[in-house]
XYZ file of C-alpha atoms in Angstrom:
690
model
C -59.831 -197.176 -7.688
C -55.767 -197.754 -8.572
C -54.934 -194.920 -10.960
C -53.481 -191.831 -8.672
C -52.178 -189.562 -10.791
C -53.717 -187.184 -13.297
C -52.391 -187.143 -17.315
C -52.113 -183.807 -19.515
C -54.071 -182.328 -21.914
C -57.614 -184.751 -21.250
C -59.781 -183.450 -23.901
C -63.753 -183.822 -22.591
C -67.127 -184.178 -24.730
C -70.804 -185.151 -24.393
C -71.922 -188.767 -25.872
C -75.738 -189.841 -26.935
C -76.506 -193.144 -26.049
C -78.806 -194.690 -29.363
C -78.415 -198.145 -28.068
C -79.070 -200.381 -24.450
C -77.015 -204.201 -23.985
C -75.375 -205.515 -22.266
C -75.150 -206.425 -18.187
C -73.229 -206.716 -15.704
C -71.773 -209.952 -14.564
C -70.726 -211.119 -11.736
C -70.723 -213.497 -7.880
C -74.048 -215.053 -7.005
C -76.215 -212.742 -4.098
C -75.358 -209.144 -5.564
C -79.009 -208.514 -6.746
C -79.754 -208.324 -2.557
C -77.463 -204.778 -3.237
C -77.554 -201.647 -5.840
C -75.183 -202.153 -7.654
C -72.364 -199.010 -8.780
C -69.144 -197.821 -10.538
C -65.817 -195.991 -9.458
C -64.556 -193.928 -12.209
C -61.303 -191.252 -12.304
C -60.048 -189.470 -15.389
C -58.673 -192.794 -16.344
C -62.201 -194.912 -17.877
C -62.132 -191.150 -20.310
C -65.175 -190.659 -21.622
C -68.568 -192.083 -20.192
C -71.843 -193.105 -21.726
C -74.103 -192.169 -18.349
C -76.898 -193.304 -19.861
C -76.540 -196.933 -20.864
C -74.565 -196.720 -17.322
C -78.185 -195.764 -15.629
C -80.083 -198.163 -17.842
C -78.567 -201.167 -16.423
C -80.314 -200.233 -13.180
C -76.254 -198.859 -11.476
C -78.183 -196.556 -8.859
C -74.693 -195.188 -7.506
C -71.406 -194.220 -8.277
C -68.608 -192.401 -6.760
C -66.403 -189.958 -8.999
C -62.240 -188.975 -8.305
C -61.946 -185.006 -6.804
C -58.565 -184.759 -5.943
C -55.020 -185.532 -5.050
C -52.845 -184.735 -2.814
C -53.057 -181.031 -2.495
C -52.977 -180.172 -5.910
C -54.200 -182.145 -8.687
C -57.781 -181.939 -9.753
C -58.965 -184.454 -11.441
C -60.238 -182.806 -15.053
C -63.175 -185.721 -16.098
C -64.750 -184.818 -11.950
C -67.450 -182.076 -13.544
C -68.199 -184.513 -16.762
C -68.864 -187.775 -14.482
C -70.619 -185.448 -11.917
C -73.484 -183.880 -14.256
C -73.670 -187.725 -16.558
C -74.171 -189.436 -13.574
C -76.242 -187.492 -11.634
C -78.704 -186.454 -14.897
C -79.442 -189.547 -14.860
C -80.969 -189.777 -11.425
C -77.941 -191.976 -9.945
C -76.292 -191.094 -7.245
C -73.194 -189.396 -6.847
C -70.039 -189.120 -4.099
C -66.905 -187.482 -4.194
C -63.841 -189.333 -3.065
C -60.048 -188.046 -2.577
C -56.666 -189.877 -3.055
C -54.864 -189.229 -0.224
C -51.324 -188.795 0.048
C -50.276 -188.655 3.622
C -46.991 -186.696 4.877
C -45.223 -185.594 7.793
C -42.579 -186.025 10.087
C -44.604 -184.872 14.158
C -48.261 -184.154 15.441
C -47.728 -180.378 13.629
C -46.656 -181.706 10.013
C -48.809 -184.341 10.095
C -51.836 -182.307 10.908
C -50.611 -179.444 8.026
C -51.094 -182.242 5.886
C -54.344 -184.356 5.934
C -55.724 -180.638 6.899
C -54.200 -179.020 3.883
C -55.630 -181.847 1.502
C -59.268 -182.063 3.602
C -59.289 -178.266 2.026
C -58.207 -178.777 -1.384
C -60.944 -182.433 -1.713
C -64.345 -179.751 -0.299
C -63.250 -176.577 -2.504
C -63.221 -178.933 -5.251
C -65.308 -181.706 -4.326
C -68.094 -178.971 -3.158
C -70.154 -181.801 -1.855
C -73.737 -181.952 -1.764
C -77.037 -182.467 0.433
C -78.309 -185.492 -1.369
C -75.344 -186.811 -2.623
C -72.999 -189.659 -0.988
C -70.908 -188.592 1.355
C -67.447 -187.937 1.246
C -64.514 -190.642 0.423
C -60.782 -190.931 2.038
C -59.066 -193.168 -0.515
C -56.489 -194.649 1.760
C -53.914 -196.749 -0.715
C -50.508 -194.389 -0.064
C -49.070 -194.180 3.118
C -45.719 -191.425 2.669
C -43.407 -193.838 4.712
C -45.558 -192.965 7.789
C -46.407 -195.721 10.596
C -49.505 -197.206 11.568
C -49.478 -194.588 14.528
C -49.335 -191.566 12.304
C -51.128 -192.265 9.497
C -54.258 -193.196 11.599
C -52.981 -189.955 12.918
C -53.676 -188.300 9.710
C -56.587 -189.992 8.179
C -58.305 -188.837 11.376
C -57.054 -185.461 10.584
C -58.487 -185.377 7.078
C -61.679 -187.022 8.087
C -62.370 -184.361 10.805
C -61.406 -181.315 9.197
C -63.975 -182.515 6.608
C -66.514 -182.979 8.884
C -65.752 -179.400 10.388
C -66.525 -177.490 6.837
C -69.390 -179.921 5.972
C -71.361 -181.274 9.438
C -71.253 -184.665 7.390
C -69.160 -188.001 7.974
C -67.064 -189.045 5.252
C -66.446 -192.906 4.668
C -62.628 -194.995 4.687
C -61.874 -196.283 1.369
C -58.849 -199.411 1.713
C -58.586 -203.150 1.111
C -58.252 -205.177 4.341
C -54.964 -206.311 4.000
C -53.873 -202.767 3.944
C -55.574 -201.458 6.982
C -54.732 -204.798 8.455
C -51.137 -203.949 7.990
C -50.966 -200.889 7.320
C -52.814 -198.929 9.844
C -52.575 -201.144 12.526
C -56.288 -203.311 12.125
C -57.785 -200.185 13.855
C -61.275 -200.070 15.023
C -61.217 -196.189 16.170
C -62.481 -195.112 12.682
C -66.018 -197.556 13.481
C -66.220 -196.081 16.687
C -65.913 -192.670 15.806
C -68.823 -192.880 13.744
C -67.118 -193.447 9.910
C -68.328 -195.923 7.436
C -65.928 -197.860 5.294
C -65.917 -198.762 2.066
C -63.987 -201.683 1.406
C -61.705 -203.055 -1.221
C -61.941 -206.781 -1.976
C -62.302 -208.254 -5.132
C -63.906 -211.786 -4.833
C -66.431 -213.369 -6.497
C -67.481 -214.556 -2.836
C -70.503 -213.781 -1.475
C -69.481 -211.458 1.091
C -65.470 -209.530 1.408
C -63.321 -209.517 3.921
C -63.709 -206.852 6.212
C -61.302 -205.662 8.790
C -61.210 -203.929 12.472
C -63.209 -206.629 14.175
C -66.272 -206.641 10.728
C -65.698 -202.982 11.511
C -66.099 -202.516 14.724
C -69.398 -204.549 14.052
C -70.961 -201.929 11.206
C -69.446 -204.166 8.596
C -69.099 -202.592 4.981
C -70.743 -200.069 3.630
C -70.239 -199.910 0.198
C -68.158 -202.791 -1.533
C -65.441 -202.437 -4.499
C -65.738 -206.716 -5.921
C -64.210 -206.053 -9.002
C -61.235 -204.193 -10.341
C -62.553 -204.841 -14.220
C -66.520 -205.597 -14.445
C -68.096 -204.945 -17.778
C -70.593 -202.271 -18.169
C -72.540 -200.853 -21.543
C -71.392 -196.779 -21.444
C -67.689 -197.904 -21.044
C -64.900 -198.502 -22.937
C -62.943 -200.670 -20.622
C -63.906 -202.426 -17.839
C -64.545 -200.816 -14.201
C -64.315 -201.243 -10.854
C -67.743 -202.655 -10.008
C -69.583 -201.828 -6.315
C -72.468 -202.427 -3.965
C -74.225 -200.654 -1.099
C -74.898 -203.247 1.190
C -78.970 -202.446 0.562
C -81.048 -201.506 -1.758
C -81.462 -198.028 -2.687
C -77.807 -195.757 -1.115
C -80.776 -192.358 -0.605
C -81.059 -193.526 3.713
C -77.099 -192.492 3.610
C -77.365 -189.328 1.329
C -75.904 -186.007 2.599
C -79.413 -184.702 4.005
C -80.160 -180.528 3.494
C -77.773 -178.738 5.562
C -78.339 -176.548 8.087
C -79.075 -172.624 7.638
C -77.732 -170.111 10.139
C -74.958 -168.901 11.945
C -71.600 -171.330 12.626
C -71.975 -171.412 16.472
C -68.259 -173.014 18.314
C -69.830 -175.759 20.448
C -65.693 -177.340 20.735
C -63.401 -174.456 20.988
C -59.945 -174.585 17.976
C -56.342 -176.306 19.235
C -53.109 -175.362 18.903
C -50.856 -178.131 18.172
C -47.496 -178.693 17.630
C -43.995 -177.380 20.190
C -44.060 -173.595 21.096
C -40.562 -172.877 20.295
C -38.958 -170.604 17.665
C -39.026 -171.843 14.103
C -40.863 -174.937 14.811
C -44.348 -175.068 13.224
C -47.652 -175.239 14.567
C -51.135 -176.196 13.148
C -54.456 -174.413 13.820
C -57.457 -177.553 14.355
C -59.846 -175.064 13.989
C -62.314 -177.007 16.775
C -66.007 -177.948 15.764
C -68.830 -175.696 14.809
C -72.353 -176.258 15.045
C -74.670 -173.676 13.387
C -75.197 -173.734 9.134
C -73.057 -175.671 6.879
C -70.782 -176.600 4.879
C -68.539 -173.632 6.626
C -64.587 -172.387 5.342
C -62.220 -171.118 8.083
C -60.057 -168.307 8.100
C -57.132 -167.949 10.793
C -55.241 -165.136 12.709
C -52.437 -165.721 14.855
C -51.720 -163.465 18.284
C -49.167 -162.601 20.302
C -49.686 -162.138 23.570
C -47.891 -161.502 26.934
C -46.691 -165.414 28.367
C -49.719 -165.610 30.821
C -51.870 -165.237 27.101
C -53.346 -161.705 27.363
C -53.348 -159.094 25.617
C -52.894 -160.201 23.316
C -52.469 -158.664 19.162
C -52.724 -159.922 16.008
C -49.825 -161.035 14.113
C -48.882 -159.040 10.695
C -49.365 -162.059 8.045
C -49.801 -165.089 9.971
C -53.221 -165.397 8.182
C -52.813 -169.327 7.606
C -53.533 -172.745 9.287
C -50.346 -173.147 9.526
C -47.007 -170.716 12.134
C -43.579 -171.099 12.442
C -42.654 -168.875 15.325
C -40.204 -166.316 15.259
C -37.109 -164.293 17.648
C -39.804 -162.198 17.707
C -42.009 -164.396 19.596
C -39.820 -165.241 22.220
C -41.112 -165.447 25.451
C -44.642 -164.566 24.107
C -48.027 -167.291 24.126
C -49.928 -167.612 20.628
C -53.400 -168.447 20.776
C -54.884 -168.544 16.975
C -58.411 -167.086 16.639
C -60.309 -168.812 14.092
C -63.588 -167.558 11.763
C -66.329 -170.435 10.382
C -68.033 -168.207 7.444
C -71.385 -169.846 6.323
C -74.227 -168.781 3.439
C -75.765 -167.325 6.627
C -73.268 -165.187 8.420
C -70.011 -165.763 10.415
C -68.517 -166.269 13.839
C -65.359 -166.569 15.822
C -64.419 -168.701 18.235
C -60.172 -168.440 19.597
C -58.506 -171.164 21.128
C -57.306 -171.313 24.461
C -53.000 -169.294 24.742
C -49.680 -171.948 24.609
C -46.824 -171.733 26.465
C -44.282 -169.118 26.391
C -42.820 -169.725 23.017
C -39.279 -170.990 23.664
C -36.177 -169.734 22.516
C -35.145 -172.817 20.000
C -32.963 -175.809 20.085
C -33.153 -179.233 20.748
C -35.448 -180.901 23.956
C -38.905 -183.147 23.645
C -42.252 -182.109 24.477
C -45.727 -183.355 24.214
C -48.934 -182.445 23.708
C -51.670 -183.048 26.308
C -53.563 -186.256 26.410
C -56.507 -186.819 28.993
C -55.673 -190.163 31.327
C -58.628 -189.702 32.702
C -61.153 -187.633 31.332
C -62.717 -184.762 32.764
C -66.424 -185.120 34.994
C -68.866 -183.327 36.078
C -70.761 -183.041 39.837
C -73.583 -181.984 41.699
C -77.628 -182.447 40.686
C -79.043 -181.490 37.740
C -81.800 -179.821 39.221
C -82.580 -175.967 37.796
C -80.779 -173.448 40.254
C -78.257 -176.014 41.264
C -74.035 -175.621 40.722
C -72.020 -178.160 38.573
C -68.808 -178.365 39.720
C -65.877 -179.669 37.235
C -63.028 -182.394 37.202
C -60.315 -181.603 34.688
C -58.985 -185.015 35.551
C -55.772 -186.296 34.550
C -53.479 -185.489 31.669
C -50.020 -186.481 30.583
C -47.915 -183.749 28.941
C -47.912 -181.382 31.817
C -50.702 -178.899 30.981
C -50.247 -175.694 32.416
C -53.598 -174.209 32.200
C -56.623 -175.278 31.421
C -60.418 -173.577 29.711
C -63.200 -174.168 30.224
C -66.480 -174.312 27.723
C -69.797 -175.490 28.820
C -72.426 -176.712 26.402
C -75.809 -177.281 25.999
C -77.038 -180.889 24.341
C -79.927 -182.792 23.390
C -81.894 -185.637 25.811
C -79.059 -187.972 23.493
C -76.512 -185.927 24.619
C -74.956 -186.280 21.118
C -75.937 -182.728 19.498
C -74.495 -179.968 21.441
C -74.317 -176.182 21.244
C -71.491 -173.479 23.134
C -73.470 -171.734 25.724
C -72.364 -167.847 25.235
C -70.287 -166.807 28.306
C -70.433 -170.109 30.250
C -66.448 -171.206 30.244
C -65.846 -170.542 34.148
C -65.090 -174.199 35.729
C -68.948 -174.084 37.298
C -71.992 -173.451 36.215
C -75.513 -173.009 37.632
C -78.536 -174.542 35.896
C -81.359 -172.432 34.022
C -84.239 -172.578 33.051
C -83.184 -172.524 29.801
C -81.404 -176.569 30.802
C -84.386 -177.824 31.635
C -85.410 -180.954 29.567
C -81.571 -181.182 28.135
C -78.405 -182.215 29.050
C -75.006 -180.385 29.988
C -71.355 -181.647 28.725
C -68.137 -179.657 29.080
C -65.630 -179.074 26.679
C -61.692 -178.588 28.651
C -58.736 -177.534 27.129
C -55.379 -178.144 28.106
C -52.543 -176.439 27.802
C -48.398 -177.332 27.553
C -45.071 -177.019 26.250
C -46.153 -179.570 23.268
C -49.575 -177.425 22.509
C -53.115 -177.675 23.234
C -55.752 -180.378 23.490
C -59.435 -180.337 24.643
C -61.822 -183.364 26.206
C -65.279 -183.626 26.536
C -67.071 -184.839 29.593
C -69.694 -187.764 29.106
C -73.452 -186.066 29.280
C -75.161 -184.909 32.524
C -78.388 -186.729 33.144
C -81.805 -184.669 31.951
C -82.130 -181.852 34.009
C -85.352 -181.360 36.024
C -86.910 -178.062 37.054
C -87.277 -176.955 40.559
C -89.859 -178.040 42.975
C -91.987 -175.297 43.463
C -93.079 -174.263 46.817
C -96.641 -173.346 47.834
C -98.019 -170.690 46.673
C -97.400 -167.115 48.988
C -100.931 -164.558 48.996
C -100.028 -160.997 47.006
C -96.289 -161.447 46.604
C -92.622 -163.139 47.081
C -89.108 -162.935 46.498
C -87.431 -164.312 44.671
C -84.554 -165.796 46.929
C -81.437 -166.824 45.121
C -81.010 -170.785 43.445
C -84.688 -171.484 44.024
C -88.467 -171.671 42.433
C -91.117 -169.385 43.509
C -94.791 -168.875 44.071
C -97.575 -166.430 44.584
C -101.473 -166.664 43.982
C -103.877 -164.190 44.249
C -105.509 -163.166 47.736
C -108.937 -164.690 46.066
C -107.229 -167.262 45.180
C -108.350 -166.997 41.348
C -104.935 -167.040 39.927
C -101.158 -168.306 40.732
C -97.736 -167.541 38.725
C -94.713 -169.596 39.504
C -91.324 -169.388 38.383
C -87.709 -171.588 37.995
C -84.269 -170.287 39.878
C -82.783 -167.368 37.788
C -86.134 -166.473 35.262
C -86.592 -163.397 38.317
C -83.718 -161.455 39.351
C -82.404 -162.014 43.370
C -84.287 -159.971 45.705
C -86.624 -158.717 43.290
C -90.566 -158.750 44.908
C -93.078 -160.484 42.750
C -96.266 -159.283 42.962
C -99.724 -160.958 42.068
C -102.940 -158.843 41.800
C -106.733 -159.692 41.286
C -108.651 -157.121 38.832
C -110.114 -155.923 35.956
C -111.660 -153.104 33.966
C -114.650 -153.236 31.313
C -114.629 -155.156 29.097
C -113.004 -157.772 30.807
C -114.503 -160.634 32.148
C -115.624 -160.586 35.710
C -112.515 -162.367 37.857
C -110.160 -162.716 35.229
C -107.870 -160.165 35.596
C -104.747 -160.098 37.249
C -101.829 -158.061 37.876
C -98.262 -159.114 37.496
C -95.635 -156.944 38.778
C -92.145 -157.787 39.659
C -89.742 -155.226 41.370
C -86.683 -153.852 39.407
C -87.184 -155.008 36.473
C -89.895 -153.093 33.471
C -87.899 -154.816 30.284
C -88.134 -158.358 29.511
C -87.225 -161.357 32.042
C -84.517 -163.984 31.767
C -86.490 -166.290 31.037
C -90.498 -166.063 31.291
C -92.463 -166.897 34.050
C -95.567 -169.186 34.676
C -99.542 -168.393 35.227
C -101.916 -170.424 35.395
C -105.704 -169.935 36.049
C -107.487 -172.563 39.256
C -110.580 -172.833 37.110
C -111.207 -172.636 33.126
C -111.777 -169.755 31.657
C -115.802 -169.581 30.482
C -116.280 -170.775 26.967
C -115.385 -168.362 24.298
C -113.192 -166.349 26.490
C -110.611 -165.022 24.723
C -107.431 -164.257 26.419
C -105.499 -161.152 26.380
C -102.728 -159.436 27.461
C -101.390 -155.565 27.686
C -98.584 -153.745 29.406
C -99.818 -150.201 28.990
C -103.033 -150.742 30.550
C -104.995 -148.697 27.541
C -104.562 -151.882 24.490
C -104.864 -155.336 25.367
C -103.848 -158.162 22.752
C -104.761 -161.116 22.509
C -102.528 -164.291 23.508
C -101.578 -166.693 20.431
C -101.071 -170.413 20.996
C -97.372 -171.208 21.814
C -96.736 -175.412 20.274
C -94.041 -175.330 23.400
C -93.564 -173.226 26.765
C -90.696 -171.263 25.108
C -91.492 -167.712 23.996
C -90.074 -167.152 20.647
C -87.773 -164.725 19.570
C -89.879 -161.574 19.868
C -92.141 -162.249 21.758
C -93.308 -161.069 25.196
C -96.674 -163.520 26.093
C -98.368 -166.251 24.602
C -100.425 -169.585 25.917
C -99.210 -173.116 26.057
C -101.232 -175.863 27.092
C -99.964 -179.402 28.202
C -102.962 -181.040 27.389
C -104.750 -180.628 31.260
C -103.662 -177.466 31.952
C -104.199 -173.612 30.147
C -100.541 -171.951 30.959
C -99.505 -168.372 30.511
C -96.349 -167.711 29.575
C -94.812 -164.270 30.850
C -91.591 -162.300 29.624
C -92.523 -159.472 31.331
C -94.645 -157.599 33.944
C -98.055 -156.813 32.590
C -101.664 -157.598 33.186
C -103.517 -160.374 31.912
C -107.459 -160.628 31.507
C -110.441 -162.428 29.270
C -112.287 -161.465 26.838
C -115.891 -162.520 25.510
C -115.402 -164.253 22.171
C -117.032 -161.714 19.852
C -118.377 -159.098 22.132
C -117.174 -155.879 22.232
C -113.570 -155.191 23.570
C -112.728 -159.223 22.360
C -109.224 -158.126 21.581
C -108.333 -160.658 18.524
C -111.304 -158.693 16.797
C -109.235 -155.492 17.623
C -106.468 -154.036 15.087
C -103.301 -153.334 16.019
C -102.966 -149.996 14.937
C -105.197 -147.210 14.654
C -109.230 -148.091 13.423
C -108.208 -147.053 10.003
C -110.817 -146.889 7.228
C -110.646 -147.410 3.793
C -113.536 -146.716 0.910
C -113.497 -150.188 -1.334
C -116.349 -149.417 -3.722
C -117.651 -145.796 -5.851
C -118.909 -143.224 -4.386
C -123.016 -142.395 -5.509
C -125.267 -139.480 -4.643
C -129.285 -138.991 -5.744
C -131.497 -136.495 -5.461
C -135.000 -137.695 -4.394
C -138.300 -136.874 -5.002
C -138.664 -134.875 -2.256
C -135.314 -132.899 -2.465
C -133.437 -134.979 -0.184
C -129.758 -136.225 -0.921
C -129.079 -140.072 -0.310
C -125.265 -140.877 -1.091
C -124.040 -144.332 -0.884
C -120.190 -146.205 -0.400
C -118.620 -149.037 0.783
C -115.997 -149.039 3.014
C -113.443 -151.090 5.094
C -112.520 -151.340 9.139
C -109.261 -152.404 9.780
C -110.684 -152.776 13.413
C -113.852 -153.890 15.609
C -114.782 -150.055 16.203
C -117.844 -147.674 16.967
C -119.155 -145.850 13.479
C -119.565 -142.137 13.249
C -121.602 -141.340 9.741
C -122.462 -137.564 8.678
C -121.635 -134.784 6.808
C -118.526 -133.091 7.708
C -119.695 -130.870 11.041
C -122.962 -131.866 10.873
C -125.410 -134.345 12.313
C -124.168 -138.276 12.523
C -125.420 -141.435 12.354
C -123.786 -144.000 14.592
C -123.478 -148.176 14.880
C -121.622 -150.891 15.704
C -119.763 -152.881 13.560
C -117.988 -155.922 15.319
C -116.145 -157.550 13.222
C -113.705 -155.991 11.046
C -114.532 -156.066 7.273
C -116.643 -154.039 4.610
C -119.899 -152.266 5.440
C -122.284 -150.205 3.513
C -122.524 -146.602 3.934
C -126.456 -145.200 2.625
C -127.125 -141.759 4.628
C -129.965 -139.503 3.302
C -129.324 -136.049 3.741
C -131.866 -133.069 3.533
C -131.089 -129.442 2.672
C -128.399 -129.746 0.174
C -128.098 -127.132 -2.320
C -127.488 -128.085 -5.450
C -124.752 -127.676 -7.384
C -121.962 -127.860 -4.712
C -119.379 -130.078 -3.364
C -120.058 -131.534 -0.077
C -118.262 -133.382 2.368
C -119.229 -137.128 3.999
C -117.211 -138.302 7.011
C -116.921 -142.007 8.296
C -115.057 -142.069 11.845
C -114.264 -144.997 13.542
C -113.824 -145.632 17.105
C -112.210 -149.182 18.492
C -112.508 -150.285 22.029
C -109.567 -148.708 23.086
C -110.575 -145.400 22.416
C -108.016 -145.347 19.149
C -109.145 -142.945 16.337
C -109.766 -142.695 12.844
C -111.658 -140.710 9.866
C -112.536 -140.830 6.397
C -113.444 -137.575 4.424
C -115.315 -138.448 0.871
C -116.063 -135.795 -0.930
C -118.658 -135.754 -3.256
C -121.250 -132.983 -6.197
C -124.423 -132.417 -4.924
C -127.162 -133.210 -7.969
């Protein structure tokens, strides 16, 4: 990758391979690895057909350098390599710069954004790579900060942890042989040109992870290239398993809020770190700086301050600042604001530092639904003047987390939605040097609150406690976790059913002071198994019944108010609001699964014929479809009707024999349907009497 700058006016044409010749020359043991190459404009025109024909499995191509340069051959190389079925990845030649935390971060973020906009990494391609060969005069500590900021920005926008390309000596001499990147999950592409069977790997064998890609030579003879080219290997037979997965969809959600870095003084550069976002990827960021009062309240946008960097002016003196970051994916957008800075000071000398946690924040409390968790912010350097909080719900391993809407206090009461998850807290500290966030370790799994012995008939919901009510005849009981029922509301469970519901299955769940959706669902179970073949249903208006659908988990999907969940031993009815529940005999009159959600509409689906018989009567025939279980009433409009019972919705023949009809007149056949819930619909069919 040694060739950093681009030459002007590079012409581009596509070659078509007519022959495949040549073979890779390299050290022993190479057959255990997938072979690849890395390329840039320096290689000129490449015949990718010949490259792929020699079993080269992957390539990395230069996309960008610094903040402005674009490799003109990048789109051609991408199309050529991927067209031959090779795995493809993009790299950025870094040009580090900066004199302090703000300018260093600003430089790295600008270059990362330039790379993402040009390279546009896609699912199925190899992760992005930062090529570190230049220092820009930065110290080891500053260069580590620059590289971390570049990788963090790419990850924030794509959700992908990129790779670092460096030689062992460069890493040891210029970055202090740090293992921080390995510990953060960033893998290594090591550049060690040797004929040995393995490369030298810095940073303690990269934190014990070893190399993932190895540039073993700068002059491999590969068919398809006019000159020799960098030769690479992947530590495996196929790099496919580390390819970028399908990007998640949906609107972004801020998991770690934006922060502001820099000295908060007039004329000093501030830079916005956009934070961490779950949800849809890839995303793009836009910024709006705002001027607030000294306490960080009553904020208004600053005209024209829409970059990720900002220099306070004299008009900002005495005011705190915040930056609002808007994240946009293909599925939507979301905004999050940083913690306020301290009030902007006047220009002049003075040393201020960004806060840093020397003792991480922590969480204390019982991880049981209904219990309160409390936090400690830990200890910090940089003299923070304020703290903000964002609680997050995480997976059982405590790795994937999403912000909990509205949970921004130093304490948090565990809800039923936290059961089976873990919790973490992001604490953002602000001082005169800017803002910095620190995250607590995840808690243990949140458990359900113990359910007390059920009370017959009715029970008032108590703060922080689960509850249970059983019918007076013991046929069913309903339970809830703390927070599912508003504190002070009374839950009632009464037996009772109406025909055609099966006897002993009807119950009425009531909750005072609420008639719509509950904050979290409650759980209904029966003491005995329901009759075989029965259909469980609910009604909220005591007229129309709806068959309950099966759920894959005890969580109600959005837009659903009830469903059933079987845990392997017990059938649970998950209820999102008060309602009546009962079972019905499957296939019999009143089975809600056979009744339409709307009216029992009747449609004609066959020809209508009328034939006069020898005795003078007329036989009318047709076929109709009824959308619901129903009683059918058929006859002349205004005359005598014939009734039949339709237990299964569908198509049925209609045959009516009518006497005393005068030939040549127009008559009307009426087909009416009445479903088990007394809803009605009718179809009127005109015919000419023969």
